[in-house]
GROMACS .gro file of C-alpha atoms in nm:
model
  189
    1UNK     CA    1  13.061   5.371  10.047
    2UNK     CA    2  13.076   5.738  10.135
    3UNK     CA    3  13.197   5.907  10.492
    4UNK     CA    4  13.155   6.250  10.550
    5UNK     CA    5  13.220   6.491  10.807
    6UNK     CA    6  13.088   6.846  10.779
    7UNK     CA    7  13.223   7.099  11.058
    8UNK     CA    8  13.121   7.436  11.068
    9UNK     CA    9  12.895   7.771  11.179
   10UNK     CA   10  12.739   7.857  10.828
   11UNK     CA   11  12.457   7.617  10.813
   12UNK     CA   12  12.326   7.626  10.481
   13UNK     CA   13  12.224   7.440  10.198
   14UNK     CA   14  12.517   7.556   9.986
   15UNK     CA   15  12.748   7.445  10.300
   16UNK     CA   16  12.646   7.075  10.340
   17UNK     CA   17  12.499   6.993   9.962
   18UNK     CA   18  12.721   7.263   9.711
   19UNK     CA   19  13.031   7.333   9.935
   20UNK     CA   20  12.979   7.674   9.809
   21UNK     CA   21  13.059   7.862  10.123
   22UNK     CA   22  13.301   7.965  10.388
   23UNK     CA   23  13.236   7.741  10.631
   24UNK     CA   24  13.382   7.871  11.042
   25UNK     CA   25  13.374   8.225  10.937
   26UNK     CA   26  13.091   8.403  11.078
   27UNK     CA   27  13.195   8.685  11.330
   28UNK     CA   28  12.837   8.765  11.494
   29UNK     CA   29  12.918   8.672  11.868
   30UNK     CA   30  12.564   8.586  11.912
   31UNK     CA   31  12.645   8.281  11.750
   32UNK     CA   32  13.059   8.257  11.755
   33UNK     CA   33  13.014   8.231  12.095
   34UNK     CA   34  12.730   7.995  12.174
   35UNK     CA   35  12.847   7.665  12.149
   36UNK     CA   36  12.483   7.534  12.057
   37UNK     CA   37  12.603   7.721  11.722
   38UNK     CA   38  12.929   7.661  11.665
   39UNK     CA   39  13.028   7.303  11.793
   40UNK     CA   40  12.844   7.094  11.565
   41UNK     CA   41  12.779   6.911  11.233
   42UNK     CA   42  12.632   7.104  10.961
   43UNK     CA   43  12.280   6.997  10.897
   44UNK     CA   44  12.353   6.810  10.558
   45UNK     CA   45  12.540   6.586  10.717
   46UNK     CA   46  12.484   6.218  10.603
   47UNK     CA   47  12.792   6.073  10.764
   48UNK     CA   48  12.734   5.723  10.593
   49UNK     CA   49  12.622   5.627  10.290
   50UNK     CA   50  12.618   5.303  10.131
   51UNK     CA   51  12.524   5.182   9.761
   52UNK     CA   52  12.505   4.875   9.613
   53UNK     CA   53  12.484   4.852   9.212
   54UNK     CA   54  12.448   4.567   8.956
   55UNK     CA   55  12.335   4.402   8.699
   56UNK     CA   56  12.361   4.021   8.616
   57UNK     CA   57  12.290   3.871   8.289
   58UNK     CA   58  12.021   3.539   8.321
   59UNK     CA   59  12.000   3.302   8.047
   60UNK     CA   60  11.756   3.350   7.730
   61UNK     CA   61  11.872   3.762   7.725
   62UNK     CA   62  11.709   3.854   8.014
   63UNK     CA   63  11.892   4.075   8.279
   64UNK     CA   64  11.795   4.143   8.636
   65UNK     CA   65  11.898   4.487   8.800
   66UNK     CA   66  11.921   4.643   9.133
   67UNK     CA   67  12.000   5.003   9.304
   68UNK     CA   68  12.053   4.982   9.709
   69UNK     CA   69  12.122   5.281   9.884
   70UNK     CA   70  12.182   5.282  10.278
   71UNK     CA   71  12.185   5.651  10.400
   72UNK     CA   72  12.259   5.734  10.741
   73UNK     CA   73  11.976   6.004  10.882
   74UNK     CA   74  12.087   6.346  10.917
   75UNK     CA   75  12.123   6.555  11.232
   76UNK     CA   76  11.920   6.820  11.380
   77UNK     CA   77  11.832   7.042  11.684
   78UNK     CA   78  11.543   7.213  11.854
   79UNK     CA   79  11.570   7.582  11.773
   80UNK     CA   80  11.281   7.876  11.826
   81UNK     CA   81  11.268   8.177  11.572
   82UNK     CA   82  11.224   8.514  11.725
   83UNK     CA   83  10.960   8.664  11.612
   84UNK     CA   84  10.796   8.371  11.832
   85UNK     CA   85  10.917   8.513  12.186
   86UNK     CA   86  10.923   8.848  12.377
   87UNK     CA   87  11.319   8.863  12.336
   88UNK     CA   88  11.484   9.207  12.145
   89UNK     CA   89  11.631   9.032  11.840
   90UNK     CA   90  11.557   9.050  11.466
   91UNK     CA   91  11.216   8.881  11.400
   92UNK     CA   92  11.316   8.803  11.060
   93UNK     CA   93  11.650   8.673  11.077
   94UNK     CA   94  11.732   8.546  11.439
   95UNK     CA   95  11.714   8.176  11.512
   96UNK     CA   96  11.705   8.065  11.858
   97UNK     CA   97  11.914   7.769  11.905
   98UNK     CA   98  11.743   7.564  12.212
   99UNK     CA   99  11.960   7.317  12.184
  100UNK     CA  100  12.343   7.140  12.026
  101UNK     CA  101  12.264   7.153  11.611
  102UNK     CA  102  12.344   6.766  11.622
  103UNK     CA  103  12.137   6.668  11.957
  104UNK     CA  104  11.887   6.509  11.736
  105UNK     CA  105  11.909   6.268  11.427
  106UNK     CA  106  11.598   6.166  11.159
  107UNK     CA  107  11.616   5.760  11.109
  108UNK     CA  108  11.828   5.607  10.856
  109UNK     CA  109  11.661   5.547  10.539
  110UNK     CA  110  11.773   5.237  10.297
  111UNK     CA  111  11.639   5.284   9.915
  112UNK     CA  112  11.566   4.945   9.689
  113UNK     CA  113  11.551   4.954   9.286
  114UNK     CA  114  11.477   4.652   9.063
  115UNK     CA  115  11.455   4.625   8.655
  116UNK     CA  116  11.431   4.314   8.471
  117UNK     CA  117  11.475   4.360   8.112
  118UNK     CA  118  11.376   4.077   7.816
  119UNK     CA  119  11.558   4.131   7.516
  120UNK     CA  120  11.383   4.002   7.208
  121UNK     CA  121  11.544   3.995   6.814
  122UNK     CA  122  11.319   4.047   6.524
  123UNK     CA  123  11.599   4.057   6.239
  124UNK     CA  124  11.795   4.348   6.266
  125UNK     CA  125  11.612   4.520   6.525
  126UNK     CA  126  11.664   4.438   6.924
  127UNK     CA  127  11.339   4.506   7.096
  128UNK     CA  128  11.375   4.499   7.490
  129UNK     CA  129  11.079   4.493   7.720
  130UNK     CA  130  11.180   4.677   8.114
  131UNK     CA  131  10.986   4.677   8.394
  132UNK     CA  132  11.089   4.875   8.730
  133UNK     CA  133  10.997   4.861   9.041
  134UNK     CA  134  11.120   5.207   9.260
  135UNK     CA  135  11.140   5.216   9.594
  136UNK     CA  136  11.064   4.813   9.598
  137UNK     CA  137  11.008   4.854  10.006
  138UNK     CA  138  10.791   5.196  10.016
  139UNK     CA  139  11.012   5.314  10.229
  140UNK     CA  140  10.974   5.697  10.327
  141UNK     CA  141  11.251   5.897  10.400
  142UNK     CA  142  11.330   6.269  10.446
  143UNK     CA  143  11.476   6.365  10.051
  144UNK     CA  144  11.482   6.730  10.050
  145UNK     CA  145  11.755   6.871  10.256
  146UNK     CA  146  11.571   7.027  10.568
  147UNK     CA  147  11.438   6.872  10.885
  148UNK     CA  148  11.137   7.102  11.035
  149UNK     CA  149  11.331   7.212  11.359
  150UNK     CA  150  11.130   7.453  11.498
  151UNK     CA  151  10.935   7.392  11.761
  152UNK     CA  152  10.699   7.584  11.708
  153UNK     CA  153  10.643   7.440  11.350
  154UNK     CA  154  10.314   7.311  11.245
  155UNK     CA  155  10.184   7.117  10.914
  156UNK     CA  156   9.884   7.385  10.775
  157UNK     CA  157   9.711   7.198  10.567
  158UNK     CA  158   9.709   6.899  10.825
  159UNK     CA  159   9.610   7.126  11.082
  160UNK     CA  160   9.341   7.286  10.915
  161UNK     CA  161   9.157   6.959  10.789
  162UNK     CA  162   9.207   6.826  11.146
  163UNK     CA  163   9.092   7.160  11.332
  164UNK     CA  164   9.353   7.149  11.572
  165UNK     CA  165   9.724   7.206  11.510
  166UNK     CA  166   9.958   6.921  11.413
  167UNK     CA  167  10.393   6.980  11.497
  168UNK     CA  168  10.606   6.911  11.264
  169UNK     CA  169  10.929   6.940  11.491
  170UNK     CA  170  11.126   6.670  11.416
  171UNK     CA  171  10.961   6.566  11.099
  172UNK     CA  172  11.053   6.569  10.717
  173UNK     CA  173  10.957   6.872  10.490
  174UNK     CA  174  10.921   6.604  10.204
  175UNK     CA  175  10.883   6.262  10.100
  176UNK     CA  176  11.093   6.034   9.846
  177UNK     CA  177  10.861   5.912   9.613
  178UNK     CA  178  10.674   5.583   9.761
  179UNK     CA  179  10.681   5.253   9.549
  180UNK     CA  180  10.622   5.279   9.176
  181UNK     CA  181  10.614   5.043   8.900
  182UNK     CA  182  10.754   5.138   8.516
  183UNK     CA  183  10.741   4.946   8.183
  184UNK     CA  184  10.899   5.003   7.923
  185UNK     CA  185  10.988   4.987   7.560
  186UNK     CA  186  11.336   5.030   7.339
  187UNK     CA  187  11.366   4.972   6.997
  188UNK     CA  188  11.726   4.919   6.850
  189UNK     CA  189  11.787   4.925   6.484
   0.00000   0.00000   0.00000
């Protein structure tokens, strides 16, 4: 199990995921002084998460597997770029934050893994049959590390094929994998 608590005003994906920055120093009073900015999570943030790993050995060599993850959704707030409004600001740097960073959070996500494995001897060598089933639930959850904030935002392809335009404030940029099934072979000798 895994807590975390990410404070800061540089918002970043080196912030939350790499720790690769200097988070609280950013002297631009545009944002030091708007609290929308500064008092908030970074958007990274998974404050839980919870994993479950084993493995237990069944009789006639066969083993049975599992991965659980629990992962807390991460936070996010409405925000408008400016090249979108009639306001004197950069157009290709200035975000517009409409609301707290952390008003907003994307819906937990929980993550199931299975193997079972058959081990089989032929003399010296060990030949063990796998088969795995990812993502046993198809469950879909936000794995990249941006929510689409703007409100502005739309889905282009979606929007194109449906002729009208389709937001996607509030939704993920991309999918975890849905449910797949592997088999497998290993040959010891």
């Amino acid at each position: 199990m895994t807590y975390e608590r990410s404070r800061g005003t540089r918002d970043n994906n080196e912030c939350g995921v790499l720790s690769l920055c200097t988070n609280g120093v950013d002297t631009d009073p545009n944002f030091e002084k708007n609290p929308f900015y500064r008092d908030a999570v970074l958007s990274q943030e998974r404050p839980w998460q919870i994993k479950f790993r084993g493995n237990y050995a069944l009789p006639a060599r066969i083993n049975f597997g599992w991965d659980y993850r629990w992962l807390k959704g991460r936070p996010y707030g409405a925000i408008q770029y400016c090249y979108t409004t009639d306001l004197q600001c950069d157009p290709y740097g200035q975000t517009i934050y409409l609301e707290p960073r952390d008003a907003r959070r994307e819906p937990s996500a929980s993550l199931l893994n299975l193997r079972l494995a058959k081990e089989f001897g032929l003399g010296a060598v060990t030949v063990t049959g796998v088969v795995d089933v990812l993502n046993v639930f198809n469950t879909q959850y936000d794995s990249n590390t941006n929510i689409l904030n703007d409100i502005n935002g739309t889905y282009g392809r979606e929007s194109a094929r449906r002729g009208t335009a389709v937001s996607s404030f509030g939704k993920p940029y991309s999918l975890t994998a849905g449910r797949q099934t592997r088999f497998g072979l290993r040959v010891e000798f």
